[in-house]
mmCIF file of C-alpha atoms in Angstrom:
data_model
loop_
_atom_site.group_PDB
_atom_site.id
_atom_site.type_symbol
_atom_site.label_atom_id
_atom_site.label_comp_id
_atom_site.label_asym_id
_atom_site.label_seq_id
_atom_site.Cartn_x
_atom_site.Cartn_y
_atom_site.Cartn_z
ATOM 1 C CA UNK A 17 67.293 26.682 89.151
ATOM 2 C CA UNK A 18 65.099 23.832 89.000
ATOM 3 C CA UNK A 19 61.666 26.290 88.593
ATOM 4 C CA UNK A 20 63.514 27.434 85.456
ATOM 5 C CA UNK A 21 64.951 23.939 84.498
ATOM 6 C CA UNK A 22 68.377 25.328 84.618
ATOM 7 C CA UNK A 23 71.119 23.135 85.777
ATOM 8 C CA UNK A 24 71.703 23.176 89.174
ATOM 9 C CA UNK A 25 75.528 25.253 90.279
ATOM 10 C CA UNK A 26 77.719 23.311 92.363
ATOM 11 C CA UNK A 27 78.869 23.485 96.005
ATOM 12 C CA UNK A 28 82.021 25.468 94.175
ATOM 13 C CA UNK A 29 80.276 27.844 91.890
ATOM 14 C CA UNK A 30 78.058 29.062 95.010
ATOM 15 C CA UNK A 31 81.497 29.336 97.297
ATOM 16 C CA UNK A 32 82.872 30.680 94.143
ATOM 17 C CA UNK A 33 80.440 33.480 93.929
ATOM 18 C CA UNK A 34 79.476 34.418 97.469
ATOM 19 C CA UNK A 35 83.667 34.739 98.224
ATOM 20 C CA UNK A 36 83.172 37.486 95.750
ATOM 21 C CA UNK A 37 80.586 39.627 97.354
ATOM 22 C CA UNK A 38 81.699 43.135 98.618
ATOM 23 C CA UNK A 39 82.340 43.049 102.282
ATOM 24 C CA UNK A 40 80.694 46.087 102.376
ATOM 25 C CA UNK A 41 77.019 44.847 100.556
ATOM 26 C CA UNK A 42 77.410 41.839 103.075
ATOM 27 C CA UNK A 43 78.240 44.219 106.180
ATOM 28 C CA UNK A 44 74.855 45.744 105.076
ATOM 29 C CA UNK A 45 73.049 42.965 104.424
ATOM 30 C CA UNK A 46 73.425 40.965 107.303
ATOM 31 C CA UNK A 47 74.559 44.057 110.326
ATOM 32 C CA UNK A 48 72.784 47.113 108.967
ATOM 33 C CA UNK A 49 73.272 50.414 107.743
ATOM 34 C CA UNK A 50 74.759 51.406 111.259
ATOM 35 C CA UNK A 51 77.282 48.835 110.878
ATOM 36 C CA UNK A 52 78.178 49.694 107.770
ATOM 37 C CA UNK A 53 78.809 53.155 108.435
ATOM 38 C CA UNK A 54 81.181 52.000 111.106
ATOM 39 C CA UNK A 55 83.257 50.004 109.293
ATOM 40 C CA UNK A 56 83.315 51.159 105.653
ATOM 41 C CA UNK A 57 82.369 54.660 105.293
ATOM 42 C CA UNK A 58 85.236 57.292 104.498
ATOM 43 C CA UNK A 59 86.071 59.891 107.059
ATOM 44 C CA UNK A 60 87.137 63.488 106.688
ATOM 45 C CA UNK A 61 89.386 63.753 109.834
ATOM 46 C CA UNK A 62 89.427 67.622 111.114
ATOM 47 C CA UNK A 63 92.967 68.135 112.085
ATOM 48 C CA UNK A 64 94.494 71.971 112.828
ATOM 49 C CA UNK A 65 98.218 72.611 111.380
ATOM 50 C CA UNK A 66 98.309 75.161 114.272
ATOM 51 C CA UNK A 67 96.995 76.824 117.748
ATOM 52 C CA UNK A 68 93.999 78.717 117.425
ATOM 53 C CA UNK A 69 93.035 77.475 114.112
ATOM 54 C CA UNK A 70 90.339 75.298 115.639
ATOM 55 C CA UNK A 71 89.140 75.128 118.883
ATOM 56 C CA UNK A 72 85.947 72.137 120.098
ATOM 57 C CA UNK A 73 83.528 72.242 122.819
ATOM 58 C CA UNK A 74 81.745 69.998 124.070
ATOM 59 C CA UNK A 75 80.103 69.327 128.082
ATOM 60 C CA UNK A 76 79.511 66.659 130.428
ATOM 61 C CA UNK A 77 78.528 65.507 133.454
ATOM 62 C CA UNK A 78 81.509 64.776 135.934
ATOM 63 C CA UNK A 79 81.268 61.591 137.910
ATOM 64 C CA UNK A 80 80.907 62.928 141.330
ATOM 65 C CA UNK A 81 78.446 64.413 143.379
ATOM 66 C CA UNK A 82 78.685 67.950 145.313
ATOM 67 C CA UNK A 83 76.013 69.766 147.556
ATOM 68 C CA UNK A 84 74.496 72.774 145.932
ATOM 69 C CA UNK A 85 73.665 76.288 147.748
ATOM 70 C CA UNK A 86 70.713 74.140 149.356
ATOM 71 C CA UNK A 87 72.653 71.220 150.577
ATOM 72 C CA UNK A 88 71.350 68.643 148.051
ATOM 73 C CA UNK A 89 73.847 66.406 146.409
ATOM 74 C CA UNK A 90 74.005 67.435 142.266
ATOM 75 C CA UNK A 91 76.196 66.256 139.603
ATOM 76 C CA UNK A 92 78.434 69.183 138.078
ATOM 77 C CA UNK A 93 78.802 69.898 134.560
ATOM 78 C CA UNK A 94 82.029 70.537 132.896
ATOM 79 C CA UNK A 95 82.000 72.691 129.772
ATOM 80 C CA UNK A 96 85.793 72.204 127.967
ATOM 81 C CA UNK A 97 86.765 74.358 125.079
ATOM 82 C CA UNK A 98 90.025 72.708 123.739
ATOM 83 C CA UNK A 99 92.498 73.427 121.026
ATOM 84 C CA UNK A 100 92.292 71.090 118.318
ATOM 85 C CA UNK A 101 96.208 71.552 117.460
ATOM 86 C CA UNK A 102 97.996 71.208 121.035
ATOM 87 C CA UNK A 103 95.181 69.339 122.836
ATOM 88 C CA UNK A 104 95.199 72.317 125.041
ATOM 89 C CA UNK A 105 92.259 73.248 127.453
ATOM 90 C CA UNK A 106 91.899 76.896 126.359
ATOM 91 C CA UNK A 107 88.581 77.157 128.546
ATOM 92 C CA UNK A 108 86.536 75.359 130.632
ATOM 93 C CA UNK A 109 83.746 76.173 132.840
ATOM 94 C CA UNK A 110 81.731 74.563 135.964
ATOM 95 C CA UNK A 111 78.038 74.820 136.540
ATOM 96 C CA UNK A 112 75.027 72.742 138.425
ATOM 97 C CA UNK A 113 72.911 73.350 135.504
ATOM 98 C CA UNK A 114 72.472 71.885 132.630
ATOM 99 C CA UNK A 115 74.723 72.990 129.457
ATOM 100 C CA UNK A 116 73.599 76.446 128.093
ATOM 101 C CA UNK A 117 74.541 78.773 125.771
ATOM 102 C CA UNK A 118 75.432 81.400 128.296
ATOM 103 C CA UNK A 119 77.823 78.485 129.752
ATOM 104 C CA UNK A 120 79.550 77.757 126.616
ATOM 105 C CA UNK A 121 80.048 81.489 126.115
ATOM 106 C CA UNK A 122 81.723 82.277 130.094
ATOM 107 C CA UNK A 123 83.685 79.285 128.843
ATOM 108 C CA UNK A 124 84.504 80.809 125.432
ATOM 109 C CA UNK A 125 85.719 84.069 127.067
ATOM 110 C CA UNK A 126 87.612 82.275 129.558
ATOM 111 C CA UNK A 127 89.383 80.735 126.514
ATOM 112 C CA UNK A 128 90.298 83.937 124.695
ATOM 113 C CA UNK A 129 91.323 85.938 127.224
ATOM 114 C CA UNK A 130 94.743 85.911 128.596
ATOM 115 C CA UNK A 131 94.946 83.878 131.877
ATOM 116 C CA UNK A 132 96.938 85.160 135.477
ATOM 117 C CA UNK A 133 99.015 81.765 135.178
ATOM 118 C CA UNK A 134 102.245 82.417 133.083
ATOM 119 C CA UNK A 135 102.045 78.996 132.539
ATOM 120 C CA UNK A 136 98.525 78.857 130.953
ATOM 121 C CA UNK A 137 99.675 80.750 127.420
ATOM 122 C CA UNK A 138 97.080 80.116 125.144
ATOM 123 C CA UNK A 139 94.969 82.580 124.135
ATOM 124 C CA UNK A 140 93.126 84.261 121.291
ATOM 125 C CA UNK A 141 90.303 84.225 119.006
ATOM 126 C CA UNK A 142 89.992 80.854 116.768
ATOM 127 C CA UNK A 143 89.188 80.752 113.252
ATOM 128 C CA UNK A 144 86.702 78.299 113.961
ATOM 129 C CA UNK A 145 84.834 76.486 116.904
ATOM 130 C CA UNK A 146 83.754 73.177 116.162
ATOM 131 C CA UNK A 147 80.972 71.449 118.229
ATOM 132 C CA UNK A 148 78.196 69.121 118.131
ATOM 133 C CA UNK A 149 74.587 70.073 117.432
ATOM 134 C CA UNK A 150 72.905 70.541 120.936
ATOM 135 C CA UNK A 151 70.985 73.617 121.248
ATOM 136 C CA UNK A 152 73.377 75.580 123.442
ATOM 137 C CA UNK A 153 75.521 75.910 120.591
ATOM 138 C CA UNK A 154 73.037 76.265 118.067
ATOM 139 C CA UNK A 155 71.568 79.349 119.549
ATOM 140 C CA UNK A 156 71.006 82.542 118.435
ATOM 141 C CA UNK A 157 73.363 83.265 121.164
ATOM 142 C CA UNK A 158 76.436 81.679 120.418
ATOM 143 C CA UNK A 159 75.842 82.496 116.620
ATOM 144 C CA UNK A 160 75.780 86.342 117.700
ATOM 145 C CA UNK A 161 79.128 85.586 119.693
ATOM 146 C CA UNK A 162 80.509 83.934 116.197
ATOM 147 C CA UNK A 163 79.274 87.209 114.422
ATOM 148 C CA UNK A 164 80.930 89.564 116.583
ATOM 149 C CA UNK A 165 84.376 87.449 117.117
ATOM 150 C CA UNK A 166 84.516 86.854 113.024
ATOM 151 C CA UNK A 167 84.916 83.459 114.147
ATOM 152 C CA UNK A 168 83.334 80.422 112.165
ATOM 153 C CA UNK A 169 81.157 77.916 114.015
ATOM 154 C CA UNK A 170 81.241 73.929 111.888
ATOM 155 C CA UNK A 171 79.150 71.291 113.624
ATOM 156 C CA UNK A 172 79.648 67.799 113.185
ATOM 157 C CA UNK A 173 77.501 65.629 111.323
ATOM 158 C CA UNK A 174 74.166 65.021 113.635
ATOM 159 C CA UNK A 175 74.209 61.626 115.542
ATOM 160 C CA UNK A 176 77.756 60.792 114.095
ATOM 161 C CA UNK A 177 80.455 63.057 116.391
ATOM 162 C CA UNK A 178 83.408 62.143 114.227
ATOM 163 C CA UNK A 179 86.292 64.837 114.808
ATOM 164 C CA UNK A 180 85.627 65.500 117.828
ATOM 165 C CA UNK A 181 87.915 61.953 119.779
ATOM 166 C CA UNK A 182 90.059 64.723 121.002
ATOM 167 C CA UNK A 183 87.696 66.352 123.751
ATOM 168 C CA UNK A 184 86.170 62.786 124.054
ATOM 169 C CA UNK A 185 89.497 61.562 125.052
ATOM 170 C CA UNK A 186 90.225 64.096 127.341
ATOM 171 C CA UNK A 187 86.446 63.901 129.592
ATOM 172 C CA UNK A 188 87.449 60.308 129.678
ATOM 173 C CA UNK A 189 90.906 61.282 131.010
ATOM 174 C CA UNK A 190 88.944 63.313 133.603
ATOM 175 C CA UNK A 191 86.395 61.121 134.747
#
């Protein structure tokens, strides 16, 4: 103000105008664009109205330790495929190695066939499988699978797994 030779505002008028910033422009301004994402960016929640209409599937590494066919202590991973509607575990599948496509599809058929518990009902073929972007479901593979099961395959936005709290909540559960 005084470069210009304007008057110079008040302790108010400042106040005054930095009350009326947009959370959201200070969020960024001060916290980032990660922040703001957080905290102000709108979500499209993926909800099913019923079984079968979504499953998700997702891995990871369960927090013990077991001996392999050699004797050497190795972490196990846990493949899940869950429905979205009923919270459900449809499928699931155990391995030493490290997610693959060919796990995600023994887990798959697991899901969609009909189990030997009476108790385990669900069953079927989803409309569509949601998962992340890692490159066991982004294979040729599983997209073959999709093809031949006239199922859709939707992957959640890379680096921000929104949707998927479900099958987050239930690894937590587990571990």
């Amino acid at each position: 103000a005084e470069a210009h030779e304007w008057p110079r505002p008040s302790y108010a008028t400042v106040y005054s105008v930095i009350k009326a910033l947009d959370p959201g422009l200070v969020t960024l301004a001060h916290e980032g664009p990660k922040r703001y994402a957080e905290q102000f960016e709108l979500l499209y929640r993926r909800e099913a109205s019923r079984p079968n209409e979504m499953w998700q599937a997702d891995h990871t590494p369960l927090d013990m330790r077991v001996y392999d066919e050699r004797g050497r202590p190795a972490r196990p991973w846990l493949t899940i495929i869950l429905d979205d509607y009923s919270r459900v575990v449809a499928g699931y599948a155990l391995s030493l190695h490290a997610p693959s496509s060919i796990q995600t599809a023994l887990a798959l058929r697991q899901a969609i066939w009909r189990k030997g518990d009476p108790h385990w009902s669900v069953c079927g073929i989803p409309e569509t499988f949601y998962n992340d972007h890692g490159s066991d479901f982004t294979s040729k593979h599983l997209e073959q699978v999709a093809a031949d099961l006239h199922m859709s395959v939707v992957f959640s936005t890379a680096g921000k797994p929104r949707g998927r709290g479900k099958i987050e909540r239930f690894f937590n559960t587990v571990n």
